[in-house]
Amino acid sequence: MIEIKNLSKTFSTADGTFQALKNVNISVSDGDIFGIIGMSGAGKSTLVRCINMLERPSEGSVVIDGVDVGTLGRRELRKLRRSVTMIFQGFNLLMQRTCLKNVCFPLELDGVGKKEAKKRALELLELVGLSDKANAYPSRLSGGQQQRVAIARALATNPKVLLCDEATSALDPKTTRSILSLIKDINEKLGITVIIITHQMSVIEEICSRVAILENGEVVEQGEVNQIFSSPKSEAAKHLVFPGEEENVAELQYGKRVLRVVFNDSESTETPLIAKLAAEKGIAANILYASTKSVGGKAFGCMLLSFPDGETAEGAKRYLSSHDGITVEEVVNNGK
Ligand SMILES: Nc1ncnc2c1ncn2[C@@H]1O[C@H](COP(=O)(O)OP(=O)(O)OP(=O)(O)O)[C@@H](O)[C@H]1O
């Protein structure tokens, strides 16, 4: 288990001090795929670097399996970094070494004999689907293939935790999905705990079970991905879960009332609620926006509905929220 406790980080800059992380508290269970999401500058990289002490927290601690890693000496820290490994947006491969030699590198540093290192590296290249590229140089590989080599290298020392810092941000959507699916496979097959740093909600949706939302160095919300999708509380979470909502609402005429309706189970997603609202209550809703997707195997839908006045909006809100699995919230008040 990884426990980040009351962690703060302050940097000294030419203009004084800058607090990049403020009292962060996060627990990640063994075998979890945990996402940390936030906008650029939110403090994601700083936080992930504090986990393996590449960055020293100014306050608070990181406890891994009961050990406060801030108290470790140099040699123990090196050991820690073999069991908590990392992949990056830019892959960070050694360009003068073949793929095989890249994967052998951490094993050589660990004092593993050449023959044994080669055997293990070949097994790992097979695991990531790149047996045929063992003798190729990274420059000959696509971005997705380079990230696969980086993953094989990160697995060489049999880590317990894999930290992924924007590992798919440089990749196209299809390659992103294939890398995420590889990471999920590794998590399931090898039982490795994964922490994913990203600015993309789609990455969180695709593979994370839990998520923390970071804004200006603070965790503003955290929990099960399904839970946060169905009822985000903070403005930052709403922004991530309902992107583009402001533009949709901004197109409204002055005086209209807008409800956001979130469907968070398959039963409610399959019920023709808007038709029922019209038939049973005589309330006609104008659909501004609608989407459905599957998050963690659960059907999840979102709609923005507009109503001409407060009375019909209130009636619709009462009717819709009386159904299980539905959350209704007003998006803009009359006159805003
Ligand atoms: N060594 C440093 N010295 C001073 N300020 C720093 C240092 N490292 C990071 N910061 C500042 O801390 C804040 C958080 O940076 P960080 O790289 O952790 O954010 P991020 O969420 O990972 O952003 P991005 O997604 O753009 O990489 C930024 O304002 C950054 O300028």
mmCIF file of C-alpha atoms and ligand atoms in Angstrom:
data_model
loop_
_atom_site.group_PDB
_atom_site.id
_atom_site.type_symbol
_atom_site.label_atom_id
_atom_site.label_comp_id
_atom_site.label_asym_id
_atom_site.label_seq_id
_atom_site.Cartn_x
_atom_site.Cartn_y
_atom_site.Cartn_z
ATOM 1 C CA MET A 1 0.000 0.000 0.000
ATOM 2 C CA ILE A 2 1.157 3.520 -0.806
ATOM 3 C CA GLU A 3 0.134 6.248 1.621
ATOM 4 C CA ILE A 4 0.829 9.856 0.798
ATOM 5 C CA LYS A 5 0.312 11.730 4.040
ATOM 6 C CA ASN A 6 -0.072 15.500 4.490
ATOM 7 C CA LEU A 7 2.453 16.015 1.717
ATOM 8 C CA SER A 8 3.454 19.543 0.743
ATOM 9 C CA LYS A 9 6.199 20.708 -1.585
ATOM 10 C CA THR A 10 7.559 24.238 -1.785
ATOM 11 C CA PHE A 11 10.129 25.278 -4.380
ATOM 12 C CA SER A 12 12.471 28.211 -4.004
ATOM 13 C CA THR A 13 12.360 30.379 -7.099
ATOM 14 C CA ALA A 14 13.982 33.639 -8.160
ATOM 15 C CA ASP A 15 10.738 35.397 -7.140
ATOM 16 C CA GLY A 16 10.524 33.774 -3.721
ATOM 17 C CA THR A 17 8.855 30.498 -2.862
ATOM 18 C CA PHE A 18 6.219 28.548 -4.762
ATOM 19 C CA GLN A 19 4.032 25.912 -3.164
ATOM 20 C CA ALA A 20 3.507 23.212 -5.798
ATOM 21 C CA LEU A 21 1.722 20.711 -3.491
ATOM 22 C CA LYS A 22 -0.489 21.486 -0.516
ATOM 23 C CA ASN A 23 -1.327 18.916 2.127
ATOM 24 C CA VAL A 24 -1.939 16.011 -0.261
ATOM 25 C CA ASN A 25 -3.429 12.828 1.233
ATOM 26 C CA ILE A 26 -3.859 9.793 -1.021
ATOM 27 C CA SER A 27 -3.915 6.032 -0.352
ATOM 28 C CA VAL A 28 -3.335 3.539 -3.123
ATOM 29 C CA SER A 29 -4.129 -0.118 -2.414
ATOM 30 C CA ASP A 30 -1.995 -2.973 -3.713
ATOM 31 C CA GLY A 31 -2.987 -4.056 -7.220
ATOM 32 C CA ASP A 32 -4.956 -0.875 -7.899
ATOM 33 C CA ILE A 33 -4.746 1.267 -11.025
ATOM 34 C CA PHE A 34 -4.912 4.740 -9.538
ATOM 35 C CA GLY A 35 -5.183 7.900 -11.636
ATOM 36 C CA ILE A 36 -3.995 11.378 -10.724
ATOM 37 C CA ILE A 37 -5.482 13.952 -13.061
ATOM 38 C CA GLY A 38 -5.122 17.704 -13.307
ATOM 39 C CA MET A 39 -4.442 20.559 -15.668
ATOM 40 C CA SER A 40 -0.948 21.610 -16.658
ATOM 41 C CA GLY A 41 0.904 22.981 -13.632
ATOM 42 C CA ALA A 42 -1.426 21.296 -11.111
ATOM 43 C CA GLY A 43 1.535 19.507 -9.515
ATOM 44 C CA LYS A 44 1.095 15.979 -10.958
ATOM 45 C CA SER A 45 4.727 15.371 -11.920
ATOM 46 C CA THR A 46 5.976 16.831 -8.662
ATOM 47 C CA LEU A 47 3.660 14.496 -6.755
ATOM 48 C CA VAL A 48 4.679 11.387 -8.662
ATOM 49 C CA ARG A 49 8.361 12.290 -8.251
ATOM 50 C CA CYS A 50 7.804 12.554 -4.491
ATOM 51 C CA ILE A 51 6.600 8.935 -4.434
ATOM 52 C CA ASN A 52 10.047 7.590 -5.321
ATOM 53 C CA MET A 53 11.863 10.516 -3.683
ATOM 54 C CA LEU A 54 13.221 11.948 -6.927
ATOM 55 C CA GLU A 55 11.754 15.038 -5.308
ATOM 56 C CA ARG A 56 11.901 15.464 -1.512
ATOM 57 C CA PRO A 57 8.620 16.581 0.096
ATOM 58 C CA SER A 58 8.911 19.781 2.146
ATOM 59 C CA GLU A 59 6.383 18.398 4.619
ATOM 60 C CA GLY A 60 4.536 15.130 5.113
ATOM 61 C CA SER A 61 5.541 11.635 4.099
ATOM 62 C CA VAL A 62 5.229 8.814 1.608
ATOM 63 C CA VAL A 63 4.816 5.422 3.242
ATOM 64 C CA ILE A 64 5.143 2.320 1.073
ATOM 65 C CA ASP A 65 4.234 -0.993 2.706
ATOM 66 C CA GLY A 66 4.705 0.582 6.114
ATOM 67 C CA VAL A 67 8.113 2.121 5.317
ATOM 68 C CA ASP A 68 8.482 5.911 5.344
ATOM 69 C CA VAL A 69 10.565 6.251 2.180
ATOM 70 C CA GLY A 70 11.756 9.717 3.221
ATOM 71 C CA THR A 71 13.885 8.094 5.905
ATOM 72 C CA LEU A 72 15.739 5.770 3.520
ATOM 73 C CA GLY A 73 19.471 6.104 2.940
ATOM 74 C CA ARG A 74 21.064 6.235 -0.514
ATOM 75 C CA ARG A 75 21.458 2.504 -0.986
ATOM 76 C CA GLU A 76 17.928 1.770 0.221
ATOM 77 C CA LEU A 77 16.578 4.477 -2.078
ATOM 78 C CA ARG A 78 18.274 2.823 -5.037
ATOM 79 C CA LYS A 79 16.577 -0.400 -4.015
ATOM 80 C CA LEU A 80 13.249 1.425 -3.724
ATOM 81 C CA ARG A 81 13.615 2.759 -7.267
ATOM 82 C CA ARG A 82 13.998 -0.788 -8.515
ATOM 83 C CA SER A 83 10.700 -1.734 -6.944
ATOM 84 C CA VAL A 84 8.907 1.519 -7.820
ATOM 85 C CA THR A 85 9.769 2.118 -11.479
ATOM 86 C CA MET A 86 8.658 4.784 -13.874
ATOM 87 C CA ILE A 87 7.741 5.425 -17.507
ATOM 88 C CA PHE A 88 7.569 8.871 -19.084
ATOM 89 C CA GLN A 89 5.921 10.830 -21.875
ATOM 90 C CA GLY A 90 9.221 11.049 -23.788
ATOM 91 C CA PHE A 91 10.059 7.312 -23.272
ATOM 92 C CA ASN A 92 13.653 8.189 -22.132
ATOM 93 C CA LEU A 93 15.305 5.290 -23.958
ATOM 94 C CA LEU A 94 19.052 5.138 -24.537
ATOM 95 C CA MET A 95 19.265 5.846 -28.256
ATOM 96 C CA GLN A 96 22.735 4.304 -28.763
ATOM 97 C CA ARG A 97 21.567 0.976 -27.375
ATOM 98 C CA THR A 98 19.363 -1.598 -29.052
ATOM 99 C CA CYS A 99 15.954 -2.392 -27.550
ATOM 100 C CA LEU A 100 17.389 -5.527 -25.985
ATOM 101 C CA LYS A 101 20.277 -3.578 -24.431
ATOM 102 C CA ASN A 102 17.871 -0.924 -23.134
ATOM 103 C CA VAL A 103 15.926 -3.586 -21.271
ATOM 104 C CA CYS A 104 19.167 -5.216 -20.049
ATOM 105 C CA PHE A 105 20.423 -1.886 -18.670
ATOM 106 C CA PRO A 106 18.718 -1.894 -15.212
ATOM 107 C CA LEU A 107 19.643 -5.565 -14.840
ATOM 108 C CA GLU A 108 23.314 -4.785 -15.551
ATOM 109 C CA LEU A 109 23.170 -1.990 -12.948
ATOM 110 C CA ASP A 110 21.769 -4.576 -10.574
ATOM 111 C CA GLY A 111 24.767 -6.832 -11.165
ATOM 112 C CA VAL A 112 22.824 -9.520 -13.038
ATOM 113 C CA GLY A 113 25.089 -11.605 -15.336
ATOM 114 C CA LYS A 114 24.979 -10.880 -19.086
ATOM 115 C CA LYS A 115 23.432 -14.194 -20.081
ATOM 116 C CA GLU A 116 20.723 -14.058 -17.473
ATOM 117 C CA ALA A 117 19.986 -10.378 -18.220
ATOM 118 C CA LYS A 118 19.594 -11.196 -21.914
ATOM 119 C CA LYS A 119 17.215 -14.067 -21.168
ATOM 120 C CA ARG A 120 15.046 -11.909 -18.919
ATOM 121 C CA ALA A 121 15.090 -8.972 -21.366
ATOM 122 C CA LEU A 122 13.952 -11.241 -24.209
ATOM 123 C CA GLU A 123 11.098 -12.553 -22.059
ATOM 124 C CA LEU A 124 10.028 -8.979 -21.306
ATOM 125 C CA LEU A 125 10.216 -7.922 -24.943
ATOM 126 C CA GLU A 126 7.971 -10.879 -25.709
ATOM 127 C CA LEU A 127 5.550 -9.780 -22.962
ATOM 128 C CA VAL A 128 5.234 -6.325 -24.565
ATOM 129 C CA GLY A 129 4.891 -7.835 -28.050
ATOM 130 C CA LEU A 130 8.260 -6.741 -29.453
ATOM 131 C CA SER A 131 10.354 -9.912 -29.711
ATOM 132 C CA ASP A 132 11.132 -9.062 -33.308
ATOM 133 C CA LYS A 133 12.622 -5.664 -32.403
ATOM 134 C CA ALA A 134 15.246 -6.898 -29.919
ATOM 135 C CA ASN A 135 18.159 -5.813 -32.115
ATOM 136 C CA ALA A 136 16.582 -2.655 -33.504
ATOM 137 C CA TYR A 137 17.578 0.804 -32.272
ATOM 138 C CA PRO A 138 14.831 2.944 -30.701
ATOM 139 C CA SER A 139 15.027 5.557 -33.482
ATOM 140 C CA ARG A 140 13.646 2.923 -35.865
ATOM 141 C CA LEU A 141 10.571 2.353 -33.713
ATOM 142 C CA SER A 142 7.231 4.162 -33.558
ATOM 143 C CA GLY A 143 6.294 6.079 -30.404
ATOM 144 C CA GLY A 144 4.021 3.265 -29.243
ATOM 145 C CA GLN A 145 6.787 0.694 -29.784
ATOM 146 C CA GLN A 146 9.292 2.869 -27.920
ATOM 147 C CA GLN A 147 6.892 3.099 -24.981
ATOM 148 C CA ARG A 148 6.568 -0.712 -25.031
ATOM 149 C CA VAL A 149 10.366 -1.005 -24.756
ATOM 150 C CA ALA A 150 10.291 1.520 -21.889
ATOM 151 C CA ILE A 151 7.619 -0.603 -20.167
ATOM 152 C CA ALA A 152 9.731 -3.759 -20.631
ATOM 153 C CA ARG A 153 12.704 -1.897 -19.149
ATOM 154 C CA ALA A 154 10.586 -0.672 -16.224
ATOM 155 C CA LEU A 155 9.530 -4.261 -15.521
ATOM 156 C CA ALA A 156 13.074 -5.670 -15.634
ATOM 157 C CA THR A 157 13.662 -5.313 -11.888
ATOM 158 C CA ASN A 158 10.345 -7.001 -10.940
ATOM 159 C CA PRO A 159 8.779 -3.832 -9.518
ATOM 160 C CA LYS A 160 5.768 -3.766 -7.216
ATOM 161 C CA VAL A 161 4.689 -0.349 -8.469
ATOM 162 C CA LEU A 162 4.733 1.246 -11.921
ATOM 163 C CA LEU A 163 4.489 5.045 -12.074
ATOM 164 C CA CYS A 164 3.303 6.362 -15.446
ATOM 165 C CA ASP A 165 3.962 10.087 -15.934
ATOM 166 C CA GLU A 166 1.866 11.183 -18.952
ATOM 167 C CA ALA A 167 3.005 7.930 -20.573
ATOM 168 C CA THR A 168 0.489 8.137 -23.413
ATOM 169 C CA SER A 169 0.353 11.912 -23.924
ATOM 170 C CA ALA A 170 2.640 11.833 -26.960
ATOM 171 C CA LEU A 171 0.686 9.031 -28.644
ATOM 172 C CA ASP A 172 -2.330 8.999 -30.969
ATOM 173 C CA PRO A 173 -5.663 7.710 -29.579
ATOM 174 C CA LYS A 174 -5.354 4.196 -31.051
ATOM 175 C CA THR A 175 -1.785 3.711 -29.800
ATOM 176 C CA THR A 176 -2.828 5.195 -26.449
ATOM 177 C CA ARG A 177 -5.515 2.518 -26.119
ATOM 178 C CA SER A 178 -3.071 -0.264 -26.965
ATOM 179 C CA ILE A 179 -0.524 0.982 -24.394
ATOM 180 C CA LEU A 180 -3.251 1.336 -21.744
ATOM 181 C CA SER A 181 -4.439 -2.162 -22.488
ATOM 182 C CA LEU A 182 -0.853 -3.434 -22.099
ATOM 183 C CA ILE A 183 -0.593 -1.631 -18.745
ATOM 184 C CA LYS A 184 -3.878 -3.210 -17.624
ATOM 185 C CA ASP A 185 -2.634 -6.651 -18.691
ATOM 186 C CA ILE A 186 0.562 -6.159 -16.715
ATOM 187 C CA ASN A 187 -1.436 -5.025 -13.692
ATOM 188 C CA GLU A 188 -3.635 -8.126 -13.885
ATOM 189 C CA LYS A 189 -0.991 -10.704 -14.828
ATOM 190 C CA LEU A 190 1.836 -9.494 -12.603
ATOM 191 C CA GLY A 191 -0.235 -7.861 -9.841
ATOM 192 C CA ILE A 192 1.718 -4.610 -10.164
ATOM 193 C CA THR A 193 0.149 -1.497 -8.622
ATOM 194 C CA VAL A 194 -0.078 1.282 -11.225
ATOM 195 C CA ILE A 195 -0.229 5.034 -10.672
ATOM 196 C CA ILE A 196 -1.135 7.001 -13.774
ATOM 197 C CA ILE A 197 -0.533 10.717 -14.082
ATOM 198 C CA THR A 198 -2.520 12.320 -16.867
ATOM 199 C CA HIS A 199 -4.380 15.419 -17.994
ATOM 200 C CA GLN A 200 -6.802 13.327 -20.087
ATOM 201 C CA MET A 201 -10.066 12.080 -18.588
ATOM 202 C CA SER A 202 -10.261 9.439 -21.341
ATOM 203 C CA VAL A 203 -7.172 7.737 -19.857
ATOM 204 C CA ILE A 204 -8.810 7.630 -16.428
ATOM 205 C CA GLU A 205 -12.057 6.248 -17.909
ATOM 206 C CA GLU A 206 -10.222 3.575 -19.815
ATOM 207 C CA ILE A 207 -8.315 1.826 -17.036
ATOM 208 C CA CYS A 208 -8.358 3.462 -13.611
ATOM 209 C CA SER A 209 -10.469 2.208 -10.728
ATOM 210 C CA ARG A 210 -9.799 5.180 -8.457
ATOM 211 C CA VAL A 211 -8.818 8.750 -9.184
ATOM 212 C CA ALA A 212 -7.615 11.893 -7.403
ATOM 213 C CA ILE A 213 -8.184 15.285 -8.974
ATOM 214 C CA LEU A 214 -5.396 17.750 -8.419
ATOM 215 C CA GLU A 215 -5.916 21.494 -8.784
ATOM 216 C CA ASN A 216 -3.307 24.119 -7.930
ATOM 217 C CA GLY A 217 -1.402 21.568 -5.852
ATOM 218 C CA GLU A 218 -4.426 20.393 -3.865
ATOM 219 C CA VAL A 219 -6.516 17.232 -4.108
ATOM 220 C CA VAL A 220 -9.992 18.675 -4.618
ATOM 221 C CA GLU A 221 -11.759 15.335 -4.995
ATOM 222 C CA GLN A 222 -10.887 11.633 -4.953
ATOM 223 C CA GLY A 223 -12.708 8.324 -5.047
ATOM 224 C CA GLU A 224 -13.982 5.534 -7.295
ATOM 225 C CA VAL A 225 -13.951 6.555 -10.959
ATOM 226 C CA ASN A 226 -17.600 5.446 -11.357
ATOM 227 C CA GLN A 227 -18.630 7.541 -8.383
ATOM 228 C CA ILE A 228 -16.881 10.655 -9.611
ATOM 229 C CA PHE A 229 -18.353 10.193 -13.076
ATOM 230 C CA SER A 230 -21.890 9.934 -11.774
ATOM 231 C CA SER A 231 -21.726 12.787 -9.288
ATOM 232 C CA PRO A 232 -18.664 15.005 -9.485
ATOM 233 C CA LYS A 233 -18.679 17.490 -6.625
ATOM 234 C CA SER A 234 -15.841 19.935 -7.237
ATOM 235 C CA GLU A 235 -15.795 22.433 -10.100
ATOM 236 C CA ALA A 236 -12.541 20.839 -11.334
ATOM 237 C CA ALA A 237 -14.169 17.384 -11.478
ATOM 238 C CA LYS A 238 -17.261 18.746 -13.238
ATOM 239 C CA HIS A 239 -15.010 20.410 -15.765
ATOM 240 C CA LEU A 240 -13.231 17.127 -16.496
ATOM 241 C CA VAL A 241 -16.327 14.923 -16.522
ATOM 242 C CA PHE A 242 -18.528 17.315 -18.504
ATOM 243 C CA PRO A 243 -16.148 18.997 -20.925
ATOM 244 C CA GLY A 244 -17.656 21.624 -23.206
ATOM 245 C CA GLU A 245 -20.655 22.097 -20.955
ATOM 246 C CA GLU A 246 -20.091 25.831 -20.612
ATOM 247 C CA GLU A 247 -20.130 26.307 -24.383
ATOM 248 C CA ASN A 248 -23.376 24.334 -24.629
ATOM 249 C CA VAL A 249 -24.953 26.381 -21.884
ATOM 250 C CA ALA A 250 -23.574 29.668 -23.183
ATOM 251 C CA GLU A 251 -25.561 29.189 -26.381
ATOM 252 C CA LEU A 252 -28.778 29.422 -24.398
ATOM 253 C CA GLN A 253 -30.971 32.442 -24.470
ATOM 254 C CA TYR A 254 -31.207 34.587 -21.395
ATOM 255 C CA GLY A 255 -33.745 33.314 -18.864
ATOM 256 C CA LYS A 256 -33.747 29.583 -19.646
ATOM 257 C CA ARG A 257 -33.217 26.939 -16.966
ATOM 258 C CA VAL A 258 -30.760 24.123 -17.548
ATOM 259 C CA LEU A 259 -30.559 20.759 -15.784
ATOM 260 C CA ARG A 260 -27.712 18.277 -15.999
ATOM 261 C CA VAL A 261 -29.066 14.732 -15.794
ATOM 262 C CA VAL A 262 -26.586 11.938 -15.119
ATOM 263 C CA PHE A 263 -27.578 8.297 -15.618
ATOM 264 C CA ASN A 264 -25.279 5.932 -13.816
ATOM 265 C CA ASP A 265 -26.573 2.455 -14.327
ATOM 266 C CA SER A 266 -27.688 0.432 -17.269
ATOM 267 C CA GLU A 267 -31.339 0.369 -16.197
ATOM 268 C CA SER A 268 -31.697 4.144 -16.077
ATOM 269 C CA THR A 269 -29.656 4.558 -19.255
ATOM 270 C CA GLU A 270 -32.083 2.296 -21.117
ATOM 271 C CA THR A 271 -35.298 3.973 -19.857
ATOM 272 C CA PRO A 272 -36.867 6.500 -22.268
ATOM 273 C CA LEU A 273 -37.066 9.109 -19.523
ATOM 274 C CA ILE A 274 -37.468 12.205 -21.649
ATOM 275 C CA ALA A 275 -40.394 10.658 -23.518
ATOM 276 C CA LYS A 276 -41.906 9.622 -20.174
ATOM 277 C CA LEU A 277 -41.419 13.123 -18.794
ATOM 278 C CA ALA A 278 -43.440 14.499 -21.713
ATOM 279 C CA ALA A 279 -46.129 11.781 -21.612
ATOM 280 C CA GLU A 280 -46.610 11.589 -17.856
ATOM 281 C CA LYS A 281 -45.974 15.186 -16.770
ATOM 282 C CA GLY A 282 -46.601 17.107 -19.966
ATOM 283 C CA ILE A 283 -43.127 18.668 -19.726
ATOM 284 C CA ALA A 284 -41.210 19.028 -22.971
ATOM 285 C CA ALA A 285 -37.458 19.176 -22.465
ATOM 286 C CA ASN A 286 -35.110 20.644 -25.037
ATOM 287 C CA ILE A 287 -32.034 18.389 -25.294
ATOM 288 C CA LEU A 288 -28.910 20.558 -25.595
ATOM 289 C CA TYR A 289 -26.387 17.775 -25.291
ATOM 290 C CA ALA A 290 -26.378 14.022 -24.690
ATOM 291 C CA SER A 291 -23.715 11.358 -24.460
ATOM 292 C CA THR A 292 -23.333 7.810 -23.219
ATOM 293 C CA LYS A 293 -20.212 5.813 -22.574
ATOM 294 C CA SER A 294 -19.020 2.821 -20.665
ATOM 295 C CA VAL A 295 -16.851 3.590 -17.641
ATOM 296 C CA GLY A 296 -15.442 0.601 -15.787
ATOM 297 C CA GLY A 297 -17.969 -1.658 -17.538
ATOM 298 C CA LYS A 298 -20.924 0.465 -16.389
ATOM 299 C CA ALA A 299 -23.218 2.353 -18.762
ATOM 300 C CA PHE A 300 -22.955 6.035 -18.026
ATOM 301 C CA GLY A 301 -24.930 8.835 -19.653
ATOM 302 C CA CYS A 302 -25.159 12.583 -19.371
ATOM 303 C CA MET A 303 -27.699 15.065 -20.760
ATOM 304 C CA LEU A 304 -28.157 18.796 -20.616
ATOM 305 C CA LEU A 305 -31.845 19.726 -20.778
ATOM 306 C CA SER A 306 -33.283 23.206 -21.026
ATOM 307 C CA PHE A 307 -36.704 24.403 -19.901
ATOM 308 C CA PRO A 308 -38.465 27.690 -20.602
ATOM 309 C CA ASP A 309 -39.104 28.590 -16.970
ATOM 310 C CA GLY A 310 -38.446 27.696 -13.342
ATOM 311 C CA GLU A 311 -41.733 25.900 -12.784
ATOM 312 C CA THR A 312 -41.261 23.343 -15.560
ATOM 313 C CA ALA A 313 -37.583 22.907 -14.602
ATOM 314 C CA GLU A 314 -38.546 22.206 -10.982
ATOM 315 C CA GLY A 315 -41.258 19.750 -12.105
ATOM 316 C CA ALA A 316 -38.770 17.943 -14.368
ATOM 317 C CA LYS A 317 -36.172 17.866 -11.589
ATOM 318 C CA ARG A 318 -38.640 16.300 -9.144
ATOM 319 C CA TYR A 319 -39.795 13.711 -11.679
ATOM 320 C CA LEU A 320 -36.338 12.729 -12.953
ATOM 321 C CA SER A 321 -34.697 12.520 -9.527
ATOM 322 C CA SER A 322 -37.414 10.175 -8.299
ATOM 323 C CA HIS A 323 -35.832 7.461 -10.504
ATOM 324 C CA ASP A 324 -33.006 5.252 -9.208
ATOM 325 C CA GLY A 325 -29.542 5.778 -10.659
ATOM 326 C CA ILE A 326 -30.254 9.352 -11.759
ATOM 327 C CA THR A 327 -28.641 12.545 -10.476
ATOM 328 C CA VAL A 328 -30.133 15.897 -11.457
ATOM 329 C CA GLU A 329 -28.458 19.229 -10.892
ATOM 330 C CA GLU A 330 -29.170 22.744 -12.098
ATOM 331 C CA VAL A 331 -26.329 24.061 -14.246
ATOM 332 C CA VAL A 332 -27.184 27.768 -14.524
ATOM 333 C CA ASN A 333 -29.656 29.748 -12.535
ATOM 334 C CA ASN A 334 -32.285 31.877 -14.147
ATOM 335 C CA GLY A 335 -30.833 35.203 -15.166
ATOM 336 C CA LYS A 336 -27.138 34.196 -15.058
HETATM 337 N N1 LIG B 1 12.107 22.615 -9.644
HETATM 338 C C1 LIG B 1 11.126 23.527 -9.624
HETATM 339 N N2 LIG B 1 11.347 24.785 -9.223
HETATM 340 C C2 LIG B 1 10.360 25.699 -9.181
HETATM 341 N N3 LIG B 1 9.077 25.443 -9.540
HETATM 342 C C3 LIG B 1 8.797 24.213 -9.959
HETATM 343 C C4 LIG B 1 9.794 23.179 -10.028
HETATM 344 N N4 LIG B 1 9.199 22.034 -10.496
HETATM 345 C C5 LIG B 1 7.913 22.343 -10.701
HETATM 346 N N5 LIG B 1 7.664 23.630 -10.377
HETATM 347 C C6 LIG B 1 6.370 24.325 -10.471
HETATM 348 O O1 LIG B 1 5.406 23.566 -9.766
HETATM 349 C C7 LIG B 1 4.161 23.567 -10.442
HETATM 350 C C8 LIG B 1 3.725 22.137 -10.690
HETATM 351 O O2 LIG B 1 4.582 21.570 -11.672
HETATM 352 P P1 LIG B 1 4.373 20.076 -12.193
HETATM 353 O O3 LIG B 1 5.388 19.828 -13.263
HETATM 354 O O4 LIG B 1 4.350 19.157 -11.038
HETATM 355 O O5 LIG B 1 2.908 20.186 -12.809
HETATM 356 P P2 LIG B 1 2.147 19.165 -13.757
HETATM 357 O O6 LIG B 1 0.768 19.078 -13.224
HETATM 358 O O7 LIG B 1 2.915 17.904 -13.878
HETATM 359 O O8 LIG B 1 2.150 19.966 -15.112
HETATM 360 P P3 LIG B 1 2.334 19.422 -16.642
HETATM 361 O O9 LIG B 1 1.115 18.597 -16.920
HETATM 362 O O10 LIG B 1 2.386 20.684 -17.445
HETATM 363 O O11 LIG B 1 3.604 18.648 -16.664
HETATM 364 C C9 LIG B 1 4.372 24.379 -11.716
HETATM 365 O O12 LIG B 1 3.898 25.686 -11.499
HETATM 366 C C10 LIG B 1 5.876 24.381 -11.894
HETATM 367 O O13 LIG B 1 6.301 25.555 -12.534
#
